[in-house]
């Protein structure tokens, strides 16, 4: 199946109330920049990029006519997400106070009912989840190395075979010396070949890392 970027259902353009952001994606739009409607949505893109289950995603994917007591109202989810498993979901990114409002609770409930019987799920994501620390800070620090990695698979394999168990990042840098520059080591972390718990601590030279190379 082809996953080239769909044309957004709603044209994204400058607005007095919206902060349009260009996001340099990897998994969407064949690695080209996409437009999203807020800084919050751009931060959510980082979560999508680092989620190994996500295959691709589209901003502003489709307009829906959602039935309510007064007839129909038009609704466009913020994202459509496709997973490697074959599952698909529409996602709404909103600050908590909006998600919890009566208006949006009703809209999202009606939209969920509209999707029943289809192969798509629907869920909302709040700023509390998106700005979870230290996870988001780690994503922000490592994303440039995920987008443009310095990667020599042969060198990675040789380094992984030489080191067993966990080791601090500082010790790893000193041990490898000229065999791998720091940018290459950060690339290994960003791509998941060198791991630590990103939700538990901010990446630093004292962080314990471990190779995960098949």
JSON list of C-alpha atoms in Angstrom, two decimals:
[
{"chain": "A", "resi": 1, "resn": "UNK", "atom": "CA", "xyz": [0.00, 0.00, 0.00]},
{"chain": "A", "resi": 2, "resn": "UNK", "atom": "CA", "xyz": [1.29, 3.49, -0.84]},
{"chain": "A", "resi": 3, "resn": "UNK", "atom": "CA", "xyz": [1.43, 6.02, 1.98]},
{"chain": "A", "resi": 4, "resn": "UNK", "atom": "CA", "xyz": [2.22, 9.23, 0.12]},
{"chain": "A", "resi": 5, "resn": "UNK", "atom": "CA", "xyz": [0.96, 12.29, 1.95]},
{"chain": "A", "resi": 6, "resn": "UNK", "atom": "CA", "xyz": [-2.72, 12.98, 1.45]},
{"chain": "A", "resi": 7, "resn": "UNK", "atom": "CA", "xyz": [-3.71, 16.59, 0.78]},
{"chain": "A", "resi": 8, "resn": "UNK", "atom": "CA", "xyz": [-4.87, 18.02, 4.12]},
{"chain": "A", "resi": 9, "resn": "UNK", "atom": "CA", "xyz": [-8.66, 18.08, 4.39]},
{"chain": "A", "resi": 10, "resn": "UNK", "atom": "CA", "xyz": [-8.42, 21.63, 5.70]},
{"chain": "A", "resi": 11, "resn": "UNK", "atom": "CA", "xyz": [-5.89, 24.00, 4.15]},
{"chain": "A", "resi": 12, "resn": "UNK", "atom": "CA", "xyz": [-3.32, 24.92, 6.76]},
{"chain": "A", "resi": 13, "resn": "UNK", "atom": "CA", "xyz": [-2.39, 28.58, 6.56]},
{"chain": "A", "resi": 14, "resn": "UNK", "atom": "CA", "xyz": [-1.35, 31.46, 8.76]},
{"chain": "A", "resi": 15, "resn": "UNK", "atom": "CA", "xyz": [-3.89, 32.48, 11.37]},
{"chain": "A", "resi": 16, "resn": "UNK", "atom": "CA", "xyz": [-4.18, 34.96, 14.22]},
{"chain": "A", "resi": 17, "resn": "UNK", "atom": "CA", "xyz": [-5.17, 32.14, 16.56]},
{"chain": "A", "resi": 18, "resn": "UNK", "atom": "CA", "xyz": [-3.03, 29.27, 15.27]},
{"chain": "A", "resi": 19, "resn": "UNK", "atom": "CA", "xyz": [0.73, 28.83, 15.38]},
{"chain": "A", "resi": 20, "resn": "UNK", "atom": "CA", "xyz": [1.48, 26.97, 12.15]},
{"chain": "A", "resi": 21, "resn": "UNK", "atom": "CA", "xyz": [4.62, 24.85, 12.48]},
{"chain": "A", "resi": 22, "resn": "UNK", "atom": "CA", "xyz": [6.75, 23.10, 9.88]},
{"chain": "A", "resi": 23, "resn": "UNK", "atom": "CA", "xyz": [7.85, 19.69, 11.11]},
{"chain": "A", "resi": 24, "resn": "UNK", "atom": "CA", "xyz": [10.73, 17.83, 9.39]},
{"chain": "A", "resi": 25, "resn": "UNK", "atom": "CA", "xyz": [9.24, 14.35, 9.52]},
{"chain": "A", "resi": 26, "resn": "UNK", "atom": "CA", "xyz": [10.76, 10.97, 8.75]},
{"chain": "A", "resi": 27, "resn": "UNK", "atom": "CA", "xyz": [7.76, 8.64, 8.65]},
{"chain": "A", "resi": 28, "resn": "UNK", "atom": "CA", "xyz": [5.33, 10.97, 6.85]},
{"chain": "A", "resi": 29, "resn": "UNK", "atom": "CA", "xyz": [5.35, 12.65, 3.44]},
{"chain": "A", "resi": 30, "resn": "UNK", "atom": "CA", "xyz": [8.33, 10.60, 2.25]},
{"chain": "A", "resi": 31, "resn": "UNK", "atom": "CA", "xyz": [10.58, 12.35, 4.76]},
{"chain": "A", "resi": 32, "resn": "UNK", "atom": "CA", "xyz": [9.67, 15.86, 3.64]},
{"chain": "A", "resi": 33, "resn": "UNK", "atom": "CA", "xyz": [8.35, 18.66, 5.83]},
{"chain": "A", "resi": 34, "resn": "UNK", "atom": "CA", "xyz": [4.71, 18.70, 6.89]},
{"chain": "A", "resi": 35, "resn": "UNK", "atom": "CA", "xyz": [2.60, 21.54, 8.30]},
{"chain": "A", "resi": 36, "resn": "UNK", "atom": "CA", "xyz": [0.79, 21.18, 11.62]},
{"chain": "A", "resi": 37, "resn": "UNK", "atom": "CA", "xyz": [-1.46, 23.65, 13.38]},
{"chain": "A", "resi": 38, "resn": "UNK", "atom": "CA", "xyz": [0.32, 24.16, 16.68]},
{"chain": "A", "resi": 39, "resn": "UNK", "atom": "CA", "xyz": [3.55, 23.68, 18.61]},
{"chain": "A", "resi": 40, "resn": "UNK", "atom": "CA", "xyz": [1.71, 21.02, 20.62]},
{"chain": "A", "resi": 41, "resn": "UNK", "atom": "CA", "xyz": [0.98, 19.03, 17.45]},
{"chain": "A", "resi": 42, "resn": "UNK", "atom": "CA", "xyz": [4.63, 19.31, 16.38]},
{"chain": "A", "resi": 43, "resn": "UNK", "atom": "CA", "xyz": [5.69, 17.87, 19.74]},
{"chain": "A", "resi": 44, "resn": "UNK", "atom": "CA", "xyz": [3.23, 15.01, 19.27]},
{"chain": "A", "resi": 45, "resn": "UNK", "atom": "CA", "xyz": [4.93, 14.28, 15.93]},
{"chain": "A", "resi": 46, "resn": "UNK", "atom": "CA", "xyz": [8.10, 13.51, 17.90]},
{"chain": "A", "resi": 47, "resn": "UNK", "atom": "CA", "xyz": [6.19, 10.84, 19.83]},
{"chain": "A", "resi": 48, "resn": "UNK", "atom": "CA", "xyz": [4.96, 9.35, 16.56]},
{"chain": "A", "resi": 49, "resn": "UNK", "atom": "CA", "xyz": [8.47, 9.35, 15.09]},
{"chain": "A", "resi": 50, "resn": "UNK", "atom": "CA", "xyz": [9.97, 7.54, 18.09]},
{"chain": "A", "resi": 51, "resn": "UNK", "atom": "CA", "xyz": [7.08, 5.07, 18.44]},
{"chain": "A", "resi": 52, "resn": "UNK", "atom": "CA", "xyz": [8.35, 1.86, 16.81]},
{"chain": "A", "resi": 53, "resn": "UNK", "atom": "CA", "xyz": [4.77, 0.68, 16.26]},
{"chain": "A", "resi": 54, "resn": "UNK", "atom": "CA", "xyz": [3.92, 3.64, 13.99]},
{"chain": "A", "resi": 55, "resn": "UNK", "atom": "CA", "xyz": [4.47, 3.18, 10.26]},
{"chain": "A", "resi": 56, "resn": "UNK", "atom": "CA", "xyz": [3.26, 6.53, 8.95]},
{"chain": "A", "resi": 57, "resn": "UNK", "atom": "CA", "xyz": [0.86, 9.36, 9.75]},
{"chain": "A", "resi": 58, "resn": "UNK", "atom": "CA", "xyz": [-1.00, 12.25, 8.12]},
{"chain": "A", "resi": 59, "resn": "UNK", "atom": "CA", "xyz": [-2.02, 15.65, 9.54]},
{"chain": "A", "resi": 60, "resn": "UNK", "atom": "CA", "xyz": [-5.55, 16.94, 8.88]},
{"chain": "A", "resi": 61, "resn": "UNK", "atom": "CA", "xyz": [-6.43, 13.72, 7.01]},
{"chain": "A", "resi": 62, "resn": "UNK", "atom": "CA", "xyz": [-10.14, 13.90, 6.29]},
{"chain": "A", "resi": 63, "resn": "UNK", "atom": "CA", "xyz": [-13.32, 15.86, 6.96]},
{"chain": "A", "resi": 64, "resn": "UNK", "atom": "CA", "xyz": [-16.21, 14.01, 8.57]},
{"chain": "A", "resi": 65, "resn": "UNK", "atom": "CA", "xyz": [-19.87, 14.95, 8.92]},
{"chain": "A", "resi": 66, "resn": "UNK", "atom": "CA", "xyz": [-20.64, 14.04, 12.52]},
{"chain": "A", "resi": 67, "resn": "UNK", "atom": "CA", "xyz": [-24.34, 13.74, 13.44]},
{"chain": "A", "resi": 68, "resn": "UNK", "atom": "CA", "xyz": [-25.57, 15.53, 16.56]},
{"chain": "A", "resi": 69, "resn": "UNK", "atom": "CA", "xyz": [-28.88, 16.75, 18.01]},
{"chain": "A", "resi": 70, "resn": "UNK", "atom": "CA", "xyz": [-28.95, 19.74, 15.67]},
{"chain": "A", "resi": 71, "resn": "UNK", "atom": "CA", "xyz": [-28.05, 17.82, 12.51]},
{"chain": "A", "resi": 72, "resn": "UNK", "atom": "CA", "xyz": [-24.46, 17.45, 11.32]},
{"chain": "A", "resi": 73, "resn": "UNK", "atom": "CA", "xyz": [-21.25, 19.27, 12.12]},
{"chain": "A", "resi": 74, "resn": "UNK", "atom": "CA", "xyz": [-17.96, 19.06, 10.26]},
{"chain": "A", "resi": 75, "resn": "UNK", "atom": "CA", "xyz": [-14.98, 17.62, 12.10]},
{"chain": "A", "resi": 76, "resn": "UNK", "atom": "CA", "xyz": [-11.39, 17.05, 10.99]},
{"chain": "A", "resi": 77, "resn": "UNK", "atom": "CA", "xyz": [-9.13, 15.00, 13.30]},
{"chain": "A", "resi": 78, "resn": "UNK", "atom": "CA", "xyz": [-5.61, 16.29, 13.79]},
{"chain": "A", "resi": 79, "resn": "UNK", "atom": "CA", "xyz": [-3.92, 13.08, 12.62]},
{"chain": "A", "resi": 80, "resn": "UNK", "atom": "CA", "xyz": [-4.51, 9.72, 11.00]},
{"chain": "A", "resi": 81, "resn": "UNK", "atom": "CA", "xyz": [-1.95, 7.17, 12.18]},
{"chain": "A", "resi": 82, "resn": "UNK", "atom": "CA", "xyz": [-1.11, 3.86, 10.51]},
{"chain": "A", "resi": 83, "resn": "UNK", "atom": "CA", "xyz": [0.64, 1.10, 12.48]},
{"chain": "A", "resi": 84, "resn": "UNK", "atom": "CA", "xyz": [2.89, -1.73, 11.33]},
{"chain": "A", "resi": 85, "resn": "UNK", "atom": "CA", "xyz": [0.28, -4.15, 12.72]},
{"chain": "A", "resi": 86, "resn": "UNK", "atom": "CA", "xyz": [-2.25, -2.92, 10.14]},
{"chain": "A", "resi": 87, "resn": "UNK", "atom": "CA", "xyz": [-4.26, -0.98, 12.72]},
{"chain": "A", "resi": 88, "resn": "UNK", "atom": "CA", "xyz": [-5.29, 2.62, 12.05]},
{"chain": "A", "resi": 89, "resn": "UNK", "atom": "CA", "xyz": [-6.37, 5.46, 14.33]},
{"chain": "A", "resi": 90, "resn": "UNK", "atom": "CA", "xyz": [-7.57, 9.04, 14.19]},
{"chain": "A", "resi": 91, "resn": "UNK", "atom": "CA", "xyz": [-6.02, 11.25, 16.84]},
{"chain": "A", "resi": 92, "resn": "UNK", "atom": "CA", "xyz": [-7.07, 14.57, 18.33]},
{"chain": "A", "resi": 93, "resn": "UNK", "atom": "CA", "xyz": [-4.38, 16.65, 20.05]},
{"chain": "A", "resi": 94, "resn": "UNK", "atom": "CA", "xyz": [-5.82, 19.15, 22.52]},
{"chain": "A", "resi": 95, "resn": "UNK", "atom": "CA", "xyz": [-4.99, 20.85, 25.82]},
{"chain": "A", "resi": 96, "resn": "UNK", "atom": "CA", "xyz": [-6.69, 19.09, 28.74]},
{"chain": "A", "resi": 97, "resn": "UNK", "atom": "CA", "xyz": [-9.21, 21.86, 29.41]},
{"chain": "A", "resi": 98, "resn": "UNK", "atom": "CA", "xyz": [-10.53, 21.57, 25.84]},
{"chain": "A", "resi": 99, "resn": "UNK", "atom": "CA", "xyz": [-10.72, 17.78, 25.86]},
{"chain": "A", "resi": 100, "resn": "UNK", "atom": "CA", "xyz": [-12.71, 17.86, 29.09]},
{"chain": "A", "resi": 101, "resn": "UNK", "atom": "CA", "xyz": [-15.19, 20.50, 27.93]},
{"chain": "A", "resi": 102, "resn": "UNK", "atom": "CA", "xyz": [-18.79, 19.48, 27.31]},
{"chain": "A", "resi": 103, "resn": "UNK", "atom": "CA", "xyz": [-18.59, 20.57, 23.67]},
{"chain": "A", "resi": 104, "resn": "UNK", "atom": "CA", "xyz": [-15.61, 18.40, 22.82]},
{"chain": "A", "resi": 105, "resn": "UNK", "atom": "CA", "xyz": [-16.75, 15.49, 24.96]},
{"chain": "A", "resi": 106, "resn": "UNK", "atom": "CA", "xyz": [-19.97, 15.40, 22.94]},
{"chain": "A", "resi": 107, "resn": "UNK", "atom": "CA", "xyz": [-18.17, 15.80, 19.59]},
{"chain": "A", "resi": 108, "resn": "UNK", "atom": "CA", "xyz": [-15.61, 13.09, 20.33]},
{"chain": "A", "resi": 109, "resn": "UNK", "atom": "CA", "xyz": [-18.27, 10.70, 21.60]},
{"chain": "A", "resi": 110, "resn": "UNK", "atom": "CA", "xyz": [-20.33, 11.17, 18.43]},
{"chain": "A", "resi": 111, "resn": "UNK", "atom": "CA", "xyz": [-17.23, 10.76, 16.26]},
{"chain": "A", "resi": 112, "resn": "UNK", "atom": "CA", "xyz": [-16.31, 7.53, 18.05]},
{"chain": "A", "resi": 113, "resn": "UNK", "atom": "CA", "xyz": [-19.83, 6.25, 17.38]},
{"chain": "A", "resi": 114, "resn": "UNK", "atom": "CA", "xyz": [-19.45, 7.20, 13.72]},
{"chain": "A", "resi": 115, "resn": "UNK", "atom": "CA", "xyz": [-16.34, 5.03, 13.44]},
{"chain": "A", "resi": 116, "resn": "UNK", "atom": "CA", "xyz": [-18.00, 1.92, 14.86]},
{"chain": "A", "resi": 117, "resn": "UNK", "atom": "CA", "xyz": [-17.85, -0.90, 12.37]},
{"chain": "A", "resi": 118, "resn": "UNK", "atom": "CA", "xyz": [-14.86, 0.60, 10.58]},
{"chain": "A", "resi": 119, "resn": "UNK", "atom": "CA", "xyz": [-11.28, -0.54, 11.02]},
{"chain": "A", "resi": 120, "resn": "UNK", "atom": "CA", "xyz": [-10.24, 2.73, 12.68]},
{"chain": "A", "resi": 121, "resn": "UNK", "atom": "CA", "xyz": [-9.93, 3.72, 16.33]},
{"chain": "A", "resi": 122, "resn": "UNK", "atom": "CA", "xyz": [-10.10, 7.21, 17.80]},
{"chain": "A", "resi": 123, "resn": "UNK", "atom": "CA", "xyz": [-8.35, 8.69, 20.80]},
{"chain": "A", "resi": 124, "resn": "UNK", "atom": "CA", "xyz": [-7.33, 12.05, 22.21]},
{"chain": "A", "resi": 125, "resn": "UNK", "atom": "CA", "xyz": [-3.89, 13.08, 23.44]},
{"chain": "A", "resi": 126, "resn": "UNK", "atom": "CA", "xyz": [-3.44, 15.97, 25.88]},
{"chain": "A", "resi": 127, "resn": "UNK", "atom": "CA", "xyz": [-0.50, 18.28, 26.50]},
{"chain": "A", "resi": 128, "resn": "UNK", "atom": "CA", "xyz": [0.12, 16.47, 29.80]},
{"chain": "A", "resi": 129, "resn": "UNK", "atom": "CA", "xyz": [0.93, 13.27, 27.89]},
{"chain": "A", "resi": 130, "resn": "UNK", "atom": "CA", "xyz": [2.88, 15.03, 25.14]},
{"chain": "A", "resi": 131, "resn": "UNK", "atom": "CA", "xyz": [5.03, 17.15, 27.45]},
{"chain": "A", "resi": 132, "resn": "UNK", "atom": "CA", "xyz": [5.86, 14.22, 29.73]},
{"chain": "A", "resi": 133, "resn": "UNK", "atom": "CA", "xyz": [9.40, 14.65, 31.02]},
{"chain": "A", "resi": 134, "resn": "UNK", "atom": "CA", "xyz": [12.12, 13.60, 30.61]},
{"chain": "A", "resi": 135, "resn": "UNK", "atom": "CA", "xyz": [10.71, 11.72, 27.60]},
{"chain": "A", "resi": 136, "resn": "UNK", "atom": "CA", "xyz": [10.00, 14.75, 25.41]},
{"chain": "A", "resi": 137, "resn": "UNK", "atom": "CA", "xyz": [13.35, 16.38, 26.18]},
{"chain": "A", "resi": 138, "resn": "UNK", "atom": "CA", "xyz": [15.12, 13.18, 25.15]},
{"chain": "A", "resi": 139, "resn": "UNK", "atom": "CA", "xyz": [13.13, 13.06, 21.91]},
{"chain": "A", "resi": 140, "resn": "UNK", "atom": "CA", "xyz": [13.98, 16.70, 21.18]},
{"chain": "A", "resi": 141, "resn": "UNK", "atom": "CA", "xyz": [17.67, 16.13, 21.86]},
{"chain": "A", "resi": 142, "resn": "UNK", "atom": "CA", "xyz": [17.93, 12.97, 19.76]},
{"chain": "A", "resi": 143, "resn": "UNK", "atom": "CA", "xyz": [15.61, 13.72, 16.84]},
{"chain": "A", "resi": 144, "resn": "UNK", "atom": "CA", "xyz": [18.27, 15.40, 14.68]},
{"chain": "A", "resi": 145, "resn": "UNK", "atom": "CA", "xyz": [20.33, 12.20, 14.90]},
{"chain": "A", "resi": 146, "resn": "UNK", "atom": "CA", "xyz": [17.30, 10.11, 13.98]},
{"chain": "A", "resi": 147, "resn": "UNK", "atom": "CA", "xyz": [16.52, 12.36, 11.02]},
{"chain": "A", "resi": 148, "resn": "UNK", "atom": "CA", "xyz": [20.12, 12.53, 9.75]},
{"chain": "A", "resi": 149, "resn": "UNK", "atom": "CA", "xyz": [22.06, 9.72, 11.44]},
{"chain": "A", "resi": 150, "resn": "UNK", "atom": "CA", "xyz": [25.76, 9.03, 11.17]},
{"chain": "A", "resi": 151, "resn": "UNK", "atom": "CA", "xyz": [25.60, 5.26, 10.81]},
{"chain": "A", "resi": 152, "resn": "UNK", "atom": "CA", "xyz": [28.09, 2.61, 9.77]},
{"chain": "A", "resi": 153, "resn": "UNK", "atom": "CA", "xyz": [26.41, -0.74, 10.46]},
{"chain": "A", "resi": 154, "resn": "UNK", "atom": "CA", "xyz": [29.70, -2.64, 10.34]},
{"chain": "A", "resi": 155, "resn": "UNK", "atom": "CA", "xyz": [31.25, -0.34, 12.93]},
{"chain": "A", "resi": 156, "resn": "UNK", "atom": "CA", "xyz": [28.09, -0.55, 15.06]},
{"chain": "A", "resi": 157, "resn": "UNK", "atom": "CA", "xyz": [28.15, -4.36, 14.99]},
{"chain": "A", "resi": 158, "resn": "UNK", "atom": "CA", "xyz": [31.85, -4.50, 15.92]},
{"chain": "A", "resi": 159, "resn": "UNK", "atom": "CA", "xyz": [31.41, -2.08, 18.82]},
{"chain": "A", "resi": 160, "resn": "UNK", "atom": "CA", "xyz": [28.37, -3.94, 20.10]},
{"chain": "A", "resi": 161, "resn": "UNK", "atom": "CA", "xyz": [30.20, -7.25, 20.02]},
{"chain": "A", "resi": 162, "resn": "UNK", "atom": "CA", "xyz": [33.09, -5.77, 22.02]},
{"chain": "A", "resi": 163, "resn": "UNK", "atom": "CA", "xyz": [30.93, -4.46, 24.87]},
{"chain": "A", "resi": 164, "resn": "UNK", "atom": "CA", "xyz": [28.63, -6.59, 27.03]},
{"chain": "A", "resi": 165, "resn": "UNK", "atom": "CA", "xyz": [26.10, -5.27, 29.53]},
{"chain": "A", "resi": 166, "resn": "UNK", "atom": "CA", "xyz": [25.34, -1.71, 30.58]},
{"chain": "A", "resi": 167, "resn": "UNK", "atom": "CA", "xyz": [27.91, 1.05, 30.54]},
{"chain": "A", "resi": 168, "resn": "UNK", "atom": "CA", "xyz": [27.72, 4.79, 31.18]},
{"chain": "A", "resi": 169, "resn": "UNK", "atom": "CA", "xyz": [27.76, 7.01, 28.12]},
{"chain": "A", "resi": 170, "resn": "UNK", "atom": "CA", "xyz": [30.97, 8.66, 29.34]},
{"chain": "A", "resi": 171, "resn": "UNK", "atom": "CA", "xyz": [32.68, 5.28, 29.74]},
{"chain": "A", "resi": 172, "resn": "UNK", "atom": "CA", "xyz": [31.48, 4.21, 26.30]},
{"chain": "A", "resi": 173, "resn": "UNK", "atom": "CA", "xyz": [32.83, 7.37, 24.66]},
{"chain": "A", "resi": 174, "resn": "UNK", "atom": "CA", "xyz": [36.21, 6.92, 26.37]},
{"chain": "A", "resi": 175, "resn": "UNK", "atom": "CA", "xyz": [36.35, 3.20, 25.59]},
{"chain": "A", "resi": 176, "resn": "UNK", "atom": "CA", "xyz": [35.55, 3.61, 21.89]},
{"chain": "A", "resi": 177, "resn": "UNK", "atom": "CA", "xyz": [37.85, 6.59, 21.39]},
{"chain": "A", "resi": 178, "resn": "UNK", "atom": "CA", "xyz": [38.32, 7.25, 17.66]},
{"chain": "A", "resi": 179, "resn": "UNK", "atom": "CA", "xyz": [36.26, 4.19, 16.70]},
{"chain": "A", "resi": 180, "resn": "UNK", "atom": "CA", "xyz": [33.01, 6.17, 17.03]},
{"chain": "A", "resi": 181, "resn": "UNK", "atom": "CA", "xyz": [32.43, 9.91, 17.35]},
{"chain": "A", "resi": 182, "resn": "UNK", "atom": "CA", "xyz": [29.78, 11.21, 19.75]},
{"chain": "A", "resi": 183, "resn": "UNK", "atom": "CA", "xyz": [27.45, 12.04, 16.84]},
{"chain": "A", "resi": 184, "resn": "UNK", "atom": "CA", "xyz": [27.57, 8.40, 15.75]},
{"chain": "A", "resi": 185, "resn": "UNK", "atom": "CA", "xyz": [26.86, 7.20, 19.30]},
{"chain": "A", "resi": 186, "resn": "UNK", "atom": "CA", "xyz": [23.89, 9.58, 19.55]},
{"chain": "A", "resi": 187, "resn": "UNK", "atom": "CA", "xyz": [22.69, 8.19, 16.22]},
{"chain": "A", "resi": 188, "resn": "UNK", "atom": "CA", "xyz": [22.80, 4.66, 17.66]},
{"chain": "A", "resi": 189, "resn": "UNK", "atom": "CA", "xyz": [20.66, 5.83, 20.59]},
{"chain": "A", "resi": 190, "resn": "UNK", "atom": "CA", "xyz": [18.19, 7.72, 18.38]},
{"chain": "A", "resi": 191, "resn": "UNK", "atom": "CA", "xyz": [17.75, 4.66, 16.15]},
{"chain": "A", "resi": 192, "resn": "UNK", "atom": "CA", "xyz": [17.34, 2.23, 19.06]},
{"chain": "A", "resi": 193, "resn": "UNK", "atom": "CA", "xyz": [20.58, 0.30, 18.64]},
{"chain": "A", "resi": 194, "resn": "UNK", "atom": "CA", "xyz": [21.87, 1.67, 21.92]},
{"chain": "A", "resi": 195, "resn": "UNK", "atom": "CA", "xyz": [19.19, 1.86, 24.59]},
{"chain": "A", "resi": 196, "resn": "UNK", "atom": "CA", "xyz": [18.26, 3.47, 27.86]},
{"chain": "A", "resi": 197, "resn": "UNK", "atom": "CA", "xyz": [14.89, 4.21, 29.46]},
{"chain": "A", "resi": 198, "resn": "UNK", "atom": "CA", "xyz": [13.99, 7.56, 27.87]},
{"chain": "A", "resi": 199, "resn": "UNK", "atom": "CA", "xyz": [11.02, 8.01, 30.20]},
{"chain": "A", "resi": 200, "resn": "UNK", "atom": "CA", "xyz": [13.15, 7.57, 33.34]},
{"chain": "A", "resi": 201, "resn": "UNK", "atom": "CA", "xyz": [16.01, 10.07, 32.99]},
{"chain": "A", "resi": 202, "resn": "UNK", "atom": "CA", "xyz": [17.38, 12.79, 30.72]},
{"chain": "A", "resi": 203, "resn": "UNK", "atom": "CA", "xyz": [20.24, 11.63, 28.54]},
{"chain": "A", "resi": 204, "resn": "UNK", "atom": "CA", "xyz": [23.59, 12.66, 30.00]},
{"chain": "A", "resi": 205, "resn": "UNK", "atom": "CA", "xyz": [27.13, 11.35, 30.15]},
{"chain": "A", "resi": 206, "resn": "UNK", "atom": "CA", "xyz": [26.23, 9.42, 33.33]},
{"chain": "A", "resi": 207, "resn": "UNK", "atom": "CA", "xyz": [23.33, 7.59, 31.65]},
{"chain": "A", "resi": 208, "resn": "UNK", "atom": "CA", "xyz": [23.69, 3.81, 31.57]},
{"chain": "A", "resi": 209, "resn": "UNK", "atom": "CA", "xyz": [23.25, 2.52, 28.01]},
{"chain": "A", "resi": 210, "resn": "UNK", "atom": "CA", "xyz": [23.19, -0.97, 26.51]},
{"chain": "A", "resi": 211, "resn": "UNK", "atom": "CA", "xyz": [23.56, -2.23, 22.94]},
{"chain": "A", "resi": 212, "resn": "UNK", "atom": "CA", "xyz": [20.53, -3.85, 21.29]},
{"chain": "A", "resi": 213, "resn": "UNK", "atom": "CA", "xyz": [21.89, -5.07, 17.96]},
{"chain": "A", "resi": 214, "resn": "UNK", "atom": "CA", "xyz": [20.74, -8.31, 16.32]}
]
